[in-house]
């Protein structure tokens, strides 16, 4: 694996999947005994959960499930 002229490397897919590294996930780098350690930034997962909790129930417009389905399917 090589570093690009911009100082970038590609994290192999199997590593991204195992660690749950999705696009825009914040990461941290640390140097340990001459090696670079990459890990998910603390709070990166909690931030997403906090956003979901904040947005939960916001789309409720007092519609029944049948009404929402009808709107989704453009039924009148």
CSV table of C-alpha atoms in Angstrom, one decimal:
chain,number,residue,atom,x,y,z
A,1,UNK,CA,0.0,0.0,0.0
A,2,UNK,CA,1.3,3.5,-0.8
A,3,UNK,CA,0.6,6.9,0.5
A,4,UNK,CA,-0.8,9.3,-2.1
A,5,UNK,CA,0.8,12.7,-2.8
A,6,UNK,CA,-1.9,14.2,-0.6
A,7,UNK,CA,-0.8,11.9,2.3
A,8,UNK,CA,-3.8,9.6,2.0
A,9,UNK,CA,-4.1,5.8,2.3
A,10,UNK,CA,-7.1,3.6,1.7
A,11,UNK,CA,-8.2,1.5,4.6
A,12,UNK,CA,-8.9,-2.0,3.3
A,13,UNK,CA,-12.6,-2.9,3.1
A,14,UNK,CA,-12.4,-5.8,5.5
A,15,UNK,CA,-10.9,-3.5,8.2
A,16,UNK,CA,-13.5,-0.8,7.6
A,17,UNK,CA,-16.3,-3.4,7.9
A,18,UNK,CA,-14.9,-5.0,11.1
A,19,UNK,CA,-14.5,-1.6,12.8
A,20,UNK,CA,-17.7,-0.1,11.5
A,21,UNK,CA,-15.9,2.7,9.8
A,22,UNK,CA,-18.4,4.4,7.5
A,23,UNK,CA,-17.8,7.5,5.3
A,24,UNK,CA,-17.4,10.6,7.4
A,25,UNK,CA,-16.6,8.6,10.6
A,26,UNK,CA,-14.2,10.6,12.7
A,27,UNK,CA,-10.9,8.8,13.5
A,28,UNK,CA,-7.9,9.4,15.6
A,29,UNK,CA,-4.2,8.6,14.9
A,30,UNK,CA,-1.6,7.8,17.6
A,31,UNK,CA,2.0,6.9,17.3
A,32,UNK,CA,3.0,3.8,19.5
A,33,UNK,CA,6.4,2.3,19.4
A,34,UNK,CA,7.1,3.5,15.9
A,35,UNK,CA,3.8,2.4,14.5
A,36,UNK,CA,0.6,4.4,13.7
A,37,UNK,CA,-2.6,3.4,15.4
A,38,UNK,CA,-5.9,4.3,13.9
A,39,UNK,CA,-9.1,4.2,15.8
A,40,UNK,CA,-12.6,5.6,15.8
A,41,UNK,CA,-12.7,8.9,17.6
A,42,UNK,CA,-14.4,8.8,21.0
A,43,UNK,CA,-18.0,10.0,20.8
A,44,UNK,CA,-18.3,9.5,17.0
A,45,UNK,CA,-20.9,6.8,17.5
A,46,UNK,CA,-22.7,8.6,20.4
A,47,UNK,CA,-23.0,11.7,18.2
A,48,UNK,CA,-25.0,9.8,15.6
A,49,UNK,CA,-27.2,8.2,18.3
A,50,UNK,CA,-27.8,11.6,19.9
A,51,UNK,CA,-28.9,13.0,16.5
A,52,UNK,CA,-31.3,10.1,16.0
A,53,UNK,CA,-32.8,10.6,19.5
A,54,UNK,CA,-33.1,14.3,18.8
A,55,UNK,CA,-35.0,13.7,15.5
A,56,UNK,CA,-37.2,10.8,16.8
A,57,UNK,CA,-40.9,11.7,16.5
A,58,UNK,CA,-40.3,14.9,14.5
A,59,UNK,CA,-41.9,13.6,11.4
A,60,UNK,CA,-45.2,12.7,13.2
A,61,UNK,CA,-47.9,14.8,11.6
A,62,UNK,CA,-50.8,13.0,13.2
A,63,UNK,CA,-51.3,10.7,10.2
A,64,UNK,CA,-52.3,7.1,10.5
A,65,UNK,CA,-50.1,4.4,9.1
A,66,UNK,CA,-52.7,3.8,6.3
A,67,UNK,CA,-52.6,7.5,5.4
A,68,UNK,CA,-48.8,7.5,5.3
A,69,UNK,CA,-48.8,4.5,3.0
A,70,UNK,CA,-51.4,6.1,0.8
A,71,UNK,CA,-49.3,9.2,0.5
A,72,UNK,CA,-46.2,7.2,-0.2
A,73,UNK,CA,-47.9,5.2,-2.9
A,74,UNK,CA,-49.7,8.4,-4.1
A,75,UNK,CA,-53.1,6.9,-3.5
A,76,UNK,CA,-55.9,9.3,-3.0
